[in-house]
């Protein structure tokens, strides 16, 4: 009987592992999953130019409450401009004319 009790305790003592050691592996797996989802979304929306350091990209974004923002990326610099609906006044010169086509596209014709 003594032999069995001693043998049983030695088995328990051999497996002294930290029960939270698997949490670090779950964190690493979640980071890999998040990066993979970001790359999948960029490729699905044809936005891989955002990752290219030499590209120039302009995106117009309209929120649910009607505010419009223009995101411009030139190289590694990203600039966000908010568009207002307030009328502007001042002096300047006419640069050209913009036409809206029947399908909704806007064409700019410089003078």
Coordinates of N, CA and C in Angstrom, one line a residue:
X1 N 0.8 -1.2 0.0 CA 0.0 0.0 0.0 C 0.9 1.3 0.0
X2 N 1.9 1.2 0.7 CA 2.8 2.4 0.8 C 3.4 2.7 -0.6
X3 N 3.7 1.7 -1.3 CA 4.3 1.9 -2.7 C 3.3 2.6 -3.6
X4 N 2.0 2.2 -3.5 CA 1.0 2.8 -4.4 C 0.8 4.3 -4.0
X5 N 0.7 4.6 -2.7 CA 0.5 6.0 -2.3 C 1.7 6.9 -2.8
X6 N 2.9 6.4 -2.6 CA 4.1 7.1 -3.0 C 4.2 7.3 -4.5
X7 N 3.8 6.3 -5.2 CA 3.8 6.4 -6.7 C 2.7 7.4 -7.2
X8 N 1.6 7.4 -6.5 CA 0.5 8.3 -6.9 C 0.9 9.8 -6.7
X9 N 1.6 10.1 -5.6 CA 2.0 11.4 -5.3 C 3.1 11.9 -6.2
X10 N 4.0 11.0 -6.6 CA 5.1 11.4 -7.5 C 4.5 11.7 -8.9
X11 N 3.5 11.1 -9.3 CA 2.9 11.5 -10.6 C 2.3 12.9 -10.6
X12 N 1.7 13.2 -9.5 CA 1.1 14.5 -9.4 C 2.2 15.6 -9.3
X13 N 3.2 15.3 -8.7 CA 4.3 16.3 -8.5 C 5.1 16.5 -9.9
X14 N 5.0 15.6 -10.8 CA 5.7 15.7 -12.0 C 5.0 16.7 -13.0
X15 N 3.8 16.9 -12.8 CA 3.0 17.8 -13.7 C 2.7 19.1 -13.1
X16 N 3.7 19.8 -12.5 CA 3.6 21.1 -12.0 C 3.7 22.1 -13.0
X17 N 2.7 22.3 -13.9 CA 2.7 23.3 -14.9 C 1.8 24.5 -14.5
X18 N 2.1 25.6 -15.0 CA 1.2 26.8 -14.7 C -0.1 26.7 -15.5
X19 N -1.2 26.7 -14.9 CA -2.5 26.5 -15.6 C -2.8 27.7 -16.6
X20 N -2.1 28.9 -16.4 CA -2.4 30.0 -17.3 C -1.4 30.1 -18.4
X21 N -0.5 29.1 -18.6 CA 0.5 29.2 -19.6 C -0.2 29.2 -21.0
X22 N -1.3 28.6 -21.2 CA -2.0 28.6 -22.5 C -2.6 29.9 -22.9
X23 N -2.8 30.8 -21.9 CA -3.4 32.1 -22.2 C -2.5 32.9 -23.2
X24 N -1.2 32.8 -23.0 CA -0.2 33.5 -23.9 C -0.4 33.0 -25.3
X25 N -0.6 31.7 -25.5 CA -0.8 31.2 -26.8 C -2.1 31.7 -27.4
X26 N -3.1 31.8 -26.7 CA -4.4 32.3 -27.2 C -4.2 33.8 -27.6
X27 N -3.4 34.6 -26.9 CA -3.2 36.0 -27.2 C -2.5 36.0 -28.6
X28 N -1.4 35.2 -28.7 CA -0.7 35.2 -30.0 C -1.6 34.8 -31.2
X29 N -2.4 33.8 -30.9 CA -3.3 33.4 -32.0 C -4.3 34.5 -32.4
X30 N -4.8 35.2 -31.4 CA -5.7 36.3 -31.7 C -5.1 37.4 -32.5
X31 N -3.8 37.7 -32.2 CA -3.1 38.8 -32.9 C -2.9 38.4 -34.4
X32 N -2.6 37.1 -34.6 CA -2.4 36.6 -36.0 C -3.7 36.7 -36.7
X33 N -4.8 36.3 -36.0 CA -6.2 36.3 -36.6 C -6.6 37.8 -37.0
X34 N -6.3 38.7 -36.1 CA -6.7 40.1 -36.4 C -5.9 40.7 -37.6
X35 N -4.6 40.4 -37.7 CA -3.8 40.8 -38.8 C -4.3 40.2 -40.1
X36 N -4.6 38.9 -40.1 CA -5.2 38.2 -41.3 C -6.5 38.8 -41.7
X37 N -7.4 39.2 -40.7 CA -8.6 39.8 -41.1 C -8.4 41.2 -41.7
X38 N -7.5 42.0 -41.2 CA -7.2 43.3 -41.8 C -6.7 43.2 -43.2
X39 N -5.8 42.3 -43.5 CA -5.3 42.1 -44.8 C -6.4 41.6 -45.8
X40 N -7.3 40.7 -45.3 CA -8.4 40.2 -46.1 C -9.4 41.4 -46.4
X41 N -9.7 42.2 -45.5 CA -10.6 43.4 -45.7 C -9.9 44.4 -46.7
X42 N -8.6 44.6 -46.6 CA -8.0 45.5 -47.5 C -8.0 45.0 -48.9
X43 N -7.8 43.7 -49.1 CA -7.8 43.1 -50.4 C -9.2 43.0 -50.9
X44 N -10.2 42.8 -50.1 CA -11.6 42.7 -50.5 C -12.1 44.1 -51.0
X45 N -11.7 45.1 -50.4 CA -12.2 46.5 -50.7 C -11.2 47.1 -51.7
X46 N -10.3 46.4 -52.3 CA -9.3 46.9 -53.2 C -8.6 48.1 -52.7
X47 N -8.1 48.1 -51.4 CA -7.5 49.2 -50.8 C -6.0 48.8 -50.4
X48 N -5.4 48.0 -51.2 CA -4.0 47.6 -50.9 C -3.1 48.8 -51.1
X49 N -3.5 49.8 -51.8 CA -2.7 51.0 -52.0 C -2.5 51.7 -50.7
X50 N -3.3 51.5 -49.7 CA -3.1 52.2 -48.4 C -1.9 51.6 -47.7
X51 N -1.5 50.4 -48.0 CA -0.3 49.8 -47.4 C 1.0 50.2 -48.2
X52 N 0.9 50.6 -49.4 CA 2.0 51.0 -50.2 C 2.6 52.3 -49.8
X53 N 3.9 52.4 -49.4 CA 4.4 53.7 -48.9 C 4.5 54.8 -49.9
X54 N 4.5 54.5 -51.2 CA 4.7 55.5 -52.3 C 3.4 55.8 -53.0
X55 N 2.3 55.3 -52.6 CA 1.0 55.6 -53.3 C 0.3 56.9 -52.8
X56 N -0.6 57.4 -53.6 CA -1.4 58.5 -53.3 C -2.9 58.1 -53.4
X57 N -3.6 58.2 -52.3 CA -5.0 57.7 -52.3 C -5.9 58.9 -51.7
X58 N -7.1 59.1 -52.3 CA -8.0 60.0 -51.7 C -9.4 59.3 -51.6
X59 N -9.9 59.4 -50.3 CA -11.2 58.7 -50.0 C -12.1 59.7 -49.4
X60 N -13.4 59.7 -50.0 CA -14.4 60.6 -49.4 C -15.3 59.7 -48.6
X61 N -15.6 60.2 -47.3 CA -16.4 59.4 -46.4 C -17.5 60.2 -45.9
X62 N -18.7 59.7 -46.0 CA -19.9 60.4 -45.5 C -20.5 59.6 -44.3
X63 N -20.7 60.3 -43.2 CA -21.2 59.6 -42.0 C -22.8 59.6 -42.0
X64 N -23.4 58.9 -41.1 CA -24.8 58.8 -41.1 C -25.5 60.1 -40.8
X65 N -24.9 61.0 -40.1 CA -25.5 62.3 -39.9 C -25.2 63.4 -41.0
X66 N -24.6 63.0 -42.0 CA -24.4 63.9 -43.2 C -23.1 64.6 -43.3
X67 N -22.2 64.4 -42.3 CA -20.9 65.1 -42.4 C -20.0 64.3 -43.4
X68 N -19.3 65.1 -44.2 CA -18.4 64.5 -45.2 C -16.9 64.8 -44.8
X69 N -16.1 63.7 -44.9 CA -14.6 63.9 -44.6 C -13.9 63.4 -45.8
X70 N -12.8 64.1 -46.2 CA -11.9 63.6 -47.3 C -10.6 63.2 -46.7
X71 N -10.3 61.9 -46.8 CA -9.0 61.4 -46.4 C -8.0 61.4 -47.5
X72 N -6.9 62.0 -47.4 CA -5.9 62.0 -48.4 C -4.6 61.5 -47.9
X73 N -4.0 60.5 -48.6 CA -2.8 59.9 -48.2 C -1.7 60.1 -49.4
X74 N -0.7 60.8 -49.0 CA 0.4 61.0 -50.0 C 1.7 60.5 -49.3
X75 N 2.2 59.3 -49.9 CA 3.4 58.7 -49.2 C 3.0 58.2 -47.9
X76 N 3.7 58.6 -46.8 CA 3.4 58.1 -45.5 C 2.5 59.1 -44.7
X77 N 2.2 60.3 -45.3 CA 1.4 61.3 -44.7 C -0.1 61.2 -45.0
X78 N -0.9 61.1 -43.9 CA -2.3 61.0 -44.0 C -3.0 62.3 -43.5
X79 N -3.8 63.0 -44.3 CA -4.5 64.2 -43.9 C -6.0 64.0 -44.0
X80 N -6.7 64.5 -43.0 CA -8.2 64.4 -42.9 C -8.7 65.8 -43.0
X81 N -9.6 66.1 -44.0 CA -10.3 67.4 -44.1 C -11.8 67.2 -44.0
X82 N -12.4 68.1 -43.2 CA -13.8 68.1 -43.1 C -14.4 69.0 -44.0
X83 N -15.5 68.6 -44.7 CA -16.2 69.4 -45.7 C -17.4 70.1 -45.1
X84 N -17.5 71.4 -45.2 CA -18.7 72.1 -44.6 C -19.6 72.5 -45.7
X85 N -20.9 72.7 -45.3 CA -21.9 73.1 -46.3 C -22.2 74.6 -46.2
X86 N -21.3 75.3 -45.5 CA -21.5 76.8 -45.4 C -21.0 77.4 -46.8
X87 N -21.7 78.4 -47.2 CA -21.3 79.1 -48.5 C -20.0 79.9 -48.2
X88 N -19.1 79.9 -49.2 CA -17.9 80.6 -49.1 C -17.9 81.9 -50.0
X89 N -17.1 82.8 -49.6 CA -17.0 84.0 -50.5 C -15.6 84.5 -50.5
X90 N -15.2 85.2 -51.5 CA -13.8 85.7 -51.6 C -13.5 86.0 -53.0
X91 N -12.3 86.3 -53.3 CA -11.9 86.6 -54.6 C -11.0 85.4 -55.1
X92 N -11.0 85.3 -56.4 CA -10.2 84.2 -57.1 C -10.5 84.2 -58.5
X93 N -9.9 83.2 -59.2 CA -10.2 83.1 -60.7 C -10.8 81.8 -61.0
X94 N -11.5 81.8 -62.1 CA -12.2 80.6 -62.5 C -11.2 79.6 -63.1
X95 N -11.3 78.4 -62.7 CA -10.3 77.4 -63.2 C -10.9 76.5 -64.2
X96 N -12.2 76.3 -64.2 CA -12.8 75.4 -65.1 C -14.3 75.2 -64.8
X97 N -14.9 74.1 -65.4 CA -16.3 73.9 -65.2 C -16.5 72.4 -64.9
X98 N -17.4 72.1 -64.0 CA -17.7 70.7 -63.6 C -19.1 70.4 -64.2
X99 N -19.2 69.2 -64.8 CA -20.5 68.7 -65.3 C -20.8 67.4 -64.7
X100 N -22.1 67.3 -64.4 CA -22.6 66.0 -63.8 C -23.3 65.2 -65.0
X101 N -22.8 64.0 -65.2 CA -23.4 63.1 -66.2 C -24.6 62.5 -65.8
X102 N -25.5 61.9 -66.7 CA -26.7 61.3 -66.3 C -26.5 60.1 -65.3
X103 N -25.4 59.4 -65.4 CA -25.2 58.3 -64.5 C -24.6 58.7 -63.1
X104 N -24.5 60.0 -62.9 CA -24.1 60.5 -61.5 C -22.6 60.9 -61.4
X105 N -21.8 60.6 -62.4 CA -20.4 60.9 -62.4 C -20.2 62.4 -62.7
X106 N -19.2 63.0 -62.1 CA -18.8 64.4 -62.2 C -17.6 64.5 -63.0
X107 N -17.6 65.3 -64.1 CA -16.4 65.5 -65.0 C -16.0 67.0 -64.9
X108 N -14.7 67.2 -64.6 CA -14.1 68.5 -64.5 C -13.4 68.8 -65.8
X109 N -13.7 70.0 -66.4 CA -13.1 70.4 -67.6 C -12.3 71.7 -67.3
X110 N -11.0 71.7 -67.3 CA -10.3 72.9 -67.1 C -10.4 73.9 -68.3
X111 N -10.3 75.2 -68.0 CA -10.4 76.2 -69.1 C -9.1 76.3 -69.8

